[in-house]
Amino acid sequence: MKKNADAFQPWSSWAKSKGLQALPTTGHELALYLAFLIKSAKSMATIHTAVYGIAWADQKMSMASPTEHPIIKQMMEVSKRIIQTKPKNPKRPLELEHLTIIGKFGSGDLSHLQTTRLVVLGFSGFLRWDDLLKLRRRDLEFEREYMRVYLERRKNDQYQEGSWILIAKTSNPTCPLQLLEKFLWKGGHSPSDFVFRKISHTANGMSLRRQKMTYSRARELFSKQLKEIGLDSSLYGLHSLRSGGTTEAAAWGIQE
């Protein structure tokens, strides 16, 4: 009973703020309240609790329950679809200044080298994790002023034709060309090798294995480096690389 009473109170306050009567509750008024709740609800539990609490109060007063109104049944279905498609923990875009990660780890061990290159390439090429995961050495071609990256299949490639993207050479420490060339040389990549791979730790040091890196491991290493430069890793994910690069480009006025 207390749970239902607690659930009814927010509705009562909201109705009062809108100049409505809390009791009896009409289907259309309840629908408006549910639309208000959907904006901030993180799960259907919020919606169910509100509906049950209001229905309890109406029934206690021997009034017809508004939950039987057709519009409420429709709102419940709409709520489910909207809430289930909401990003659970939207991540912030990585900022250009955050790439000082390169200054700290650019000349570190093989693990740091790999993670750093993954971050820089994802940021500068606007790449998703799926794009980075599938890259092989043969997909990277280096020219004097730029590099070409072949993407065999992208999320927005409807005809699965593949595409090339170009990334310019820069003179700053975060230049993706220089950083990747150094990593590929140290990693001893052959043309068919995945660029980003699992690492073996032996008595003689680290070496790249044949298997490509997993998402969970990439996320773990990325989070670790963020923490080491003083950032809250819970606020960023691997998609922060792509979103950060596109955000930076937009800030410079580059067309979509």
XYZ file of N, CA and C in Angstrom, residues 48-234:
561
model
N 5.433 1.625 -15.149
C 4.530 0.685 -14.483
C 4.181 1.153 -13.070
N 5.176 1.628 -12.344
C 4.941 2.090 -10.970
C 3.945 3.233 -10.947
N 4.094 4.177 -11.869
C 3.176 5.320 -11.926
C 1.752 4.875 -12.240
N 1.603 4.002 -13.218
C 0.266 3.541 -13.626
C -0.414 2.761 -12.505
N 0.341 1.864 -11.859
C -0.245 1.064 -10.787
C -0.632 1.937 -9.594
N 0.200 2.933 -9.296
C -0.091 3.816 -8.167
C -1.350 4.637 -8.396
N -1.507 5.147 -9.615
C -2.694 5.952 -9.944
C -3.937 5.076 -9.992
N -3.809 3.875 -10.572
C -4.953 2.960 -10.617
C -5.387 2.569 -9.209
N -4.411 2.352 -8.325
C -4.715 2.001 -6.927
C -5.522 3.100 -6.252
N -5.121 4.356 -6.449
C -5.820 5.479 -5.824
C -7.248 5.617 -6.347
N -7.433 5.452 -7.650
C -8.775 5.555 -8.221
C -9.678 4.435 -7.723
N -9.137 3.242 -7.687
C -9.935 2.110 -7.226
C -10.267 2.237 -5.738
N -9.357 2.807 -4.979
C -9.597 2.996 -3.545
C -10.760 3.961 -3.311
N -10.918 4.900 -4.264
C -12.017 5.866 -4.175
C -13.254 5.372 -4.935
N -13.237 4.084 -5.314
C -14.359 3.460 -6.039
C -14.629 4.157 -7.371
N -13.534 4.558 -8.019
C -13.641 5.199 -9.325
C -13.071 4.259 -10.392
N -13.536 4.439 -11.612
C -13.054 3.598 -12.707
C -11.568 3.854 -12.948
N -10.848 2.776 -13.178
C -9.413 2.904 -13.405
C -9.132 3.440 -14.809
N -8.303 4.478 -14.922
C -7.982 5.031 -16.248
C -7.064 4.117 -17.053
N -6.519 3.115 -16.402
C -5.576 2.236 -17.106
C -6.262 1.382 -18.164
N -7.592 1.297 -18.100
C -8.329 0.516 -19.094
C -8.625 1.326 -20.344
N -8.330 2.614 -20.327
C -8.602 3.463 -21.486
C -7.692 3.039 -22.650
N -8.221 2.960 -23.869
C -7.404 2.529 -25.029
C -6.128 3.347 -25.217
N -6.202 4.651 -24.939
C -5.031 5.499 -25.152
C -3.886 5.140 -24.198
N -4.237 4.635 -23.007
C -3.203 4.252 -22.042
C -2.511 2.972 -22.500
N -3.279 2.048 -23.050
C -2.678 0.826 -23.579
C -1.714 1.157 -24.722
N -2.101 2.130 -25.546
C -1.217 2.558 -26.631
C 0.040 3.235 -26.075
N -0.145 4.058 -25.036
C 0.988 4.750 -24.440
C 1.974 3.776 -23.805
N 1.456 2.702 -23.245
C 2.336 1.702 -22.646
C 3.218 1.057 -23.712
N 2.648 0.786 -24.879
C 3.426 0.208 -25.972
C 4.454 1.201 -26.501
N 4.024 2.457 -26.622
C 4.938 3.509 -27.090
C 6.090 3.684 -26.098
N 5.756 3.679 -24.809
C 6.775 3.837 -23.767
C 7.838 2.754 -23.878
N 7.377 1.527 -24.091
C 8.305 0.394 -24.172
C 9.281 0.578 -25.324
N 8.779 0.990 -26.479
C 9.636 1.152 -27.648
C 10.633 2.291 -27.466
N 10.162 3.395 -26.918
C 11.044 4.555 -26.749
C 12.128 4.274 -25.717
N 11.736 3.736 -24.578
C 12.701 3.505 -23.488
C 13.726 2.448 -23.870
N 13.312 1.424 -24.590
C 14.240 0.361 -24.978
C 15.266 0.827 -25.999
N 14.948 1.878 -26.751
C 15.885 2.381 -27.764
C 16.727 3.538 -27.263
N 16.503 3.968 -26.029
C 17.332 5.044 -25.472
C 18.743 4.537 -25.209
N 19.785 5.337 -25.486
C 21.138 4.935 -25.089
C 21.207 4.784 -23.580
N 21.738 3.663 -23.124
C 21.792 3.413 -21.688
C 22.719 4.386 -20.970
N 23.923 4.524 -21.515
C 24.899 5.430 -20.922
C 25.588 6.199 -22.037
N 24.943 7.241 -22.536
C 25.559 7.992 -23.632
C 26.935 8.508 -23.237
N 27.920 8.277 -24.105
C 29.297 8.641 -23.807
C 29.660 9.990 -24.432
N 30.583 10.673 -23.796
C 31.046 11.961 -24.305
C 32.012 11.764 -25.470
N 32.046 12.727 -26.380
C 33.061 12.672 -27.440
C 34.442 12.931 -26.847
N 35.440 12.234 -27.346
C 36.809 12.520 -26.947
C 37.211 13.862 -27.559
N 37.933 14.677 -26.809
C 38.334 15.986 -27.299
C 39.767 15.951 -27.807
N 40.074 16.893 -28.680
C 41.406 16.935 -29.277
C 42.493 17.029 -28.215
N 42.225 17.817 -27.192
C 43.225 17.982 -26.133
C 43.474 16.679 -25.373
N 42.497 15.788 -25.414
C 42.670 14.515 -24.718
C 43.705 13.625 -25.401
N 44.017 13.950 -26.646
C 45.002 13.143 -27.349
C 46.412 13.397 -26.844
N 46.521 14.120 -25.747
C 47.815 14.208 -25.062
C 48.213 12.824 -24.558
N 47.254 11.904 -24.682
C 47.559 10.499 -24.386
C 48.763 10.039 -25.221
N 48.909 10.645 -26.395
C 50.015 10.280 -27.276
C 51.343 10.696 -26.654
N 51.389 11.892 -26.076
C 52.611 12.371 -25.467
C 53.070 11.495 -24.326
N 52.116 10.844 -23.660
C 52.453 10.024 -22.505
C 52.787 8.582 -22.868
N 52.077 8.068 -23.883
C 52.224 6.646 -24.188
C 52.759 6.361 -25.593
N 53.045 7.407 -26.349
C 53.459 7.213 -27.737
C 54.718 6.400 -27.914
N 55.595 6.372 -26.936
C 56.842 5.608 -27.056
C 56.935 4.522 -25.999
N 55.796 4.068 -25.521
C 55.772 3.054 -24.469
C 55.927 1.648 -25.004
N 55.444 0.673 -24.229
C 55.562 -0.721 -24.655
C 54.569 -1.016 -25.779
N 54.611 -2.248 -26.287
C 53.792 -2.620 -27.438
C 52.304 -2.444 -27.171
N 51.880 -2.730 -25.953
C 50.464 -2.582 -25.607
C 50.030 -1.124 -25.664
N 50.862 -0.239 -25.087
C 50.557 1.188 -25.133
C 50.607 1.716 -26.562
N 51.588 1.249 -27.321
C 51.695 1.676 -28.712
C 50.428 1.327 -29.482
N 49.948 0.105 -29.300
C 48.772 -0.351 -30.030
C 47.525 0.438 -29.640
N 47.316 0.608 -28.340
C 46.123 1.325 -27.883
C 46.144 2.774 -28.353
N 47.313 3.395 -28.306
C 47.450 4.765 -28.749
C 47.105 4.900 -30.228
N 47.591 3.967 -31.042
C 47.306 4.019 -32.484
C 45.832 3.787 -32.764
N 45.222 2.921 -32.000
C 43.788 2.675 -32.154
C 42.997 3.947 -31.881
N 43.396 4.659 -30.823
C 42.707 5.908 -30.454
C 42.876 6.958 -31.547
N 44.102 7.156 -32.009
C 44.377 8.193 -33.006
C 43.698 7.889 -34.337
N 43.745 6.632 -34.775
C 43.131 6.270 -36.050
C 41.615 6.377 -35.974
N 41.033 5.920 -34.869
C 39.579 6.030 -34.712
C 39.122 7.469 -34.706
N 39.900 8.344 -34.050
C 39.559 9.759 -33.948
C 39.725 10.468 -35.295
N 40.875 10.268 -35.931
C 41.168 11.010 -37.160
C 40.418 10.474 -38.375
N 40.042 9.183 -38.351
C 39.325 8.614 -39.479
C 37.833 8.499 -39.277
N 37.331 8.974 -38.118
C 35.893 8.877 -37.782
C 35.423 7.422 -37.859
N 36.215 6.515 -37.310
C 35.930 5.095 -37.461
C 35.199 4.505 -36.267
N 34.283 3.610 -36.563
C 33.607 2.836 -35.527
C 34.519 1.679 -35.090
N 34.168 1.068 -33.965
C 34.952 -0.076 -33.502
C 34.959 -1.184 -34.544
N 33.815 -1.447 -35.191
C 33.748 -2.496 -36.203
C 34.715 -2.233 -37.352
N 34.907 -0.951 -37.690
C 35.853 -0.606 -38.753
C 37.285 -0.926 -38.320
N 37.634 -0.538 -37.102
C 38.981 -0.761 -36.582
C 39.278 -2.248 -36.418
N 38.270 -2.977 -35.964
C 38.422 -4.406 -35.686
C 38.816 -5.193 -36.932
N 38.269 -4.831 -38.090
C 38.443 -5.610 -39.310
C 39.663 -5.204 -40.130
N 40.330 -4.124 -39.747
C 41.451 -3.629 -40.539
C 42.609 -4.623 -40.576
N 43.150 -4.831 -41.771
C 44.359 -5.635 -41.945
C 45.473 -4.732 -42.477
N 46.694 -5.206 -42.364
C 47.841 -4.395 -42.806
C 47.696 -3.973 -44.265
N 47.171 -4.854 -45.094
C 47.046 -4.548 -46.518
C 46.017 -3.445 -46.802
N 45.190 -3.128 -45.793
C 44.176 -2.086 -45.972
C 44.741 -0.679 -45.750
N 46.012 -0.582 -45.372
C 46.641 0.711 -45.113
C 47.704 0.978 -46.167
N 47.582 2.092 -46.859
C 48.563 2.486 -47.863
C 49.086 3.877 -47.516
N 50.398 4.008 -47.455
C 51.019 5.260 -47.032
C 51.604 6.014 -48.238
N 51.187 7.266 -48.368
C 51.744 8.160 -49.369
C 52.560 9.240 -48.643
N 53.139 10.140 -49.405
C 54.001 11.147 -48.793
C 53.234 12.110 -47.900
N 52.055 12.529 -48.335
C 51.289 13.537 -47.601
C 50.015 13.014 -46.957
N 49.706 11.762 -47.170
C 48.464 11.220 -46.616
C 48.536 9.696 -46.593
N 47.572 9.088 -45.941
C 47.439 7.639 -45.967
C 46.036 7.275 -46.429
N 45.926 6.133 -47.051
C 44.628 5.633 -47.497
C 44.262 4.411 -46.663
N 43.013 4.377 -46.241
C 42.513 3.264 -45.430
C 41.333 2.637 -46.157
N 41.463 1.356 -46.464
C 40.376 0.662 -47.152
C 39.453 0.012 -46.136
N 38.178 0.313 -46.237
C 37.164 -0.257 -45.358
C 36.310 -1.205 -46.192
N 36.470 -2.480 -45.934
C 35.787 -3.492 -46.741
C 34.277 -3.411 -46.592
N 33.837 -3.120 -45.401
C 32.393 -3.071 -45.157
C 32.115 -2.100 -44.025
N 31.208 -1.160 -44.256
C 30.849 -0.184 -43.238
C 29.355 -0.287 -42.934
N 28.984 0.252 -41.811
C 27.587 0.196 -41.374
C 26.664 0.878 -42.372
N 27.162 1.974 -42.997
C 26.321 2.718 -43.931
C 26.609 2.369 -45.394
N 27.341 1.272 -45.617
C 27.648 0.817 -46.971
C 26.571 -0.170 -47.403
N 25.487 0.353 -47.958
C 24.316 -0.472 -48.257
C 24.610 -1.563 -49.288
N 25.500 -1.285 -50.227
C 25.756 -2.244 -51.306
C 27.017 -3.074 -51.063
N 27.629 -2.913 -49.875
C 28.796 -3.714 -49.492
C 29.895 -3.633 -50.556
N 30.140 -2.434 -51.060
C 31.138 -2.255 -52.104
C 32.514 -1.918 -51.542
N 32.583 -1.541 -50.288
C 33.845 -1.119 -49.712
C 34.168 0.318 -50.110
N 35.092 0.938 -49.400
C 35.442 2.324 -49.712
C 36.821 2.659 -49.146
N 37.440 3.692 -49.726
C 38.718 4.202 -49.245
C 38.488 5.531 -48.553
N 39.154 5.762 -47.443
C 39.140 7.077 -46.813
C 40.575 7.582 -46.758
N 40.734 8.886 -46.793
C 42.048 9.514 -46.782
C 42.262 10.241 -45.461
N 43.453 10.096 -44.900
C 43.805 10.785 -43.659
C 45.114 11.533 -43.901
N 45.096 12.835 -43.681
C 46.246 13.673 -44.009
C 47.379 13.519 -43.006
N 48.582 13.721 -43.493
C 49.756 13.750 -42.638
C 49.824 15.110 -41.952
N 50.233 15.131 -40.687
C 50.358 16.389 -39.954
C 51.773 16.485 -39.382
N 52.065 17.639 -38.829
C 53.394 17.853 -38.263
C 53.391 17.776 -36.739
N 52.247 17.418 -36.152
C 52.175 17.372 -34.688
C 52.400 15.949 -34.171
N 52.595 15.786 -32.870
C 52.903 14.463 -32.293
C 51.797 13.430 -32.461
N 50.595 13.877 -32.799
C 49.487 12.936 -32.954
C 49.261 12.552 -34.413
N 50.234 12.774 -35.271
C 50.089 12.429 -36.688
C 49.824 10.928 -36.837
N 48.671 10.555 -37.376
C 48.338 9.132 -37.488
C 49.286 8.356 -38.405
N 49.828 9.014 -39.445
C 50.723 8.308 -40.358
C 52.002 7.873 -39.645
N 52.657 8.817 -39.004
C 53.911 8.514 -38.338
C 53.724 7.491 -37.214
N 52.646 7.645 -36.461
C 52.402 6.745 -35.342
C 52.107 5.321 -35.821
N 51.303 5.203 -36.869
C 50.960 3.876 -37.373
C 52.159 3.196 -38.022
N 52.954 3.947 -38.741
C 54.133 3.361 -39.377
C 55.077 2.769 -38.330
N 55.247 3.493 -37.237
C 56.123 3.013 -36.169
C 55.557 1.743 -35.537
N 54.257 1.722 -35.307
C 53.622 0.552 -34.698
C 53.698 -0.659 -35.615
N 53.443 -0.459 -36.915
C 53.470 -1.574 -37.864
C 54.882 -2.143 -37.998
N 55.876 -1.262 -37.924
C 57.252 -1.728 -37.989
C 57.605 -2.543 -36.753
N 57.241 -2.034 -35.579
C 57.554 -2.739 -34.340
C 56.740 -4.023 -34.207
N 55.515 -4.025 -34.714
C 54.668 -5.210 -34.610
C 54.994 -6.274 -35.628
N 55.767 -5.925 -36.671
C 56.131 -6.902 -37.698
C 54.927 -7.420 -38.463
N 53.975 -6.548 -38.773
C 52.760 -6.970 -39.465
C 53.053 -7.451 -40.882
N 52.449 -8.569 -41.250
C 52.456 -9.025 -42.638
C 51.166 -8.521 -43.291
N 51.067 -8.513 -44.627
C 49.897 -7.944 -45.304
C 48.551 -8.474 -44.824
N 48.470 -9.752 -44.494
C 47.178 -10.345 -44.116
C 46.864 -10.213 -42.625
N 47.809 -9.716 -41.841
C 47.602 -9.590 -40.392
C 46.578 -8.508 -40.059
N 45.792 -8.775 -39.022
C 44.948 -7.718 -38.477
C 45.857 -6.653 -37.877
N 45.434 -5.400 -37.969
C 46.254 -4.313 -37.435
C 46.266 -4.349 -35.911
N 45.088 -4.499 -35.313
C 44.972 -4.483 -33.855
C 44.672 -5.902 -33.358
N 45.600 -6.426 -32.527
C 45.530 -7.844 -32.180
C 45.750 -8.087 -30.685
N 45.507 -9.311 -30.303
C 45.795 -9.722 -28.940
C 47.315 -9.735 -28.745
N 47.739 -9.600 -27.484
C 49.162 -9.533 -27.167
C 49.548 -10.654 -26.217
N 50.686 -11.278 -26.505
C 51.236 -12.293 -25.613
C 52.338 -11.681 -24.757
N 52.358 -12.052 -23.484
C 53.392 -11.586 -22.563
C 54.307 -12.777 -22.256
N 55.581 -12.641 -22.605
C 56.541 -13.719 -22.371
C 57.745 -13.177 -21.608
N 58.660 -14.067 -21.291
C 59.881 -13.654 -20.576
C 60.722 -12.715 -21.427
N 60.539 -12.795 -22.752
C 61.309 -11.933 -23.663
C 60.586 -10.638 -24.010
N 59.409 -10.429 -23.402
C 58.661 -9.199 -23.663
C 57.296 -9.478 -24.266
N 56.784 -8.516 -25.013
C 55.459 -8.629 -25.611
C 55.557 -8.900 -27.105
N 54.556 -9.611 -27.619
C 54.474 -9.845 -29.062
C 53.000 -9.940 -29.455
N 52.718 -9.567 -30.690
C 51.352 -9.615 -31.191
C 50.993 -11.041 -31.605
N 49.801 -11.465 -31.234
C 49.304 -12.776 -31.643
C 48.543 -12.647 -32.955
N 48.096 -13.750 -33.503
C 47.386 -13.725 -34.786
C 45.956 -13.225 -34.640
N 45.353 -13.498 -33.475
C 43.939 -13.167 -33.290
C 43.737 -11.654 -33.126
N 42.651 -11.166 -33.706
C 42.346 -9.740 -33.581
C 41.892 -9.411 -32.160
N 42.092 -8.171 -31.795
C 41.729 -7.701 -30.459
C 40.216 -7.769 -30.268
N 39.773 -8.074 -29.064
C 38.348 -8.101 -28.757
C 37.867 -6.730 -28.299
N 36.568 -6.513 -28.408
C 35.999 -5.240 -27.963
C 36.260 -5.018 -26.483
N 36.046 -6.047 -25.678
C 36.196 -5.891 -24.225
C 37.626 -5.513 -23.853
N 38.605 -6.111 -24.542
C 40.006 -5.790 -24.250
C 40.353 -4.382 -24.705
N 39.869 -3.985 -25.879
C 40.118 -2.630 -26.371
C 39.508 -1.599 -25.426
N 38.298 -1.885 -24.965
C 37.625 -0.969 -24.035
C 38.395 -0.883 -22.720
N 38.889 -2.003 -22.255
C 39.643 -2.045 -21.003
C 40.930 -1.222 -21.096
N 41.676 -1.395 -22.191
C 42.931 -0.668 -22.364
C 42.696 0.823 -22.559
N 41.653 1.153 -23.303
C 41.297 2.557 -23.516
C 40.946 3.222 -22.189
N 40.150 2.545 -21.386
C 39.757 3.083 -20.073
C 40.973 3.274 -19.174
N 41.881 2.322 -19.229
C 43.081 2.395 -18.399
C 43.909 3.627 -18.741
N 44.071 3.901 -20.030
C 44.869 5.050 -20.418
C 44.166 6.360 -20.101
N 42.864 6.382 -20.202
C 42.120 7.580 -19.822
C 42.321 7.898 -18.345
N 42.270 6.862 -17.522
C 42.476 7.059 -16.083
C 43.873 7.596 -15.806
N 44.851 7.123 -16.560
C 46.229 7.522 -16.324
C 46.502 8.970 -16.723
N 45.627 9.551 -17.542
C 45.788 10.972 -17.859
C 44.742 11.820 -17.124
N 44.087 11.205 -16.128
C 43.209 11.963 -15.244
C 41.783 12.136 -15.703
N 41.306 11.310 -16.647
C 39.925 11.415 -17.113
C 39.068 10.320 -16.475
N 37.783 10.627 -16.298
C 36.829 9.648 -15.776
C 36.458 8.711 -16.912
N 36.977 7.497 -16.897
C 36.779 6.570 -18.007
C 35.332 6.137 -18.182
N 34.511 6.301 -17.144
C 33.106 5.900 -17.261
C 32.335 6.826 -18.198
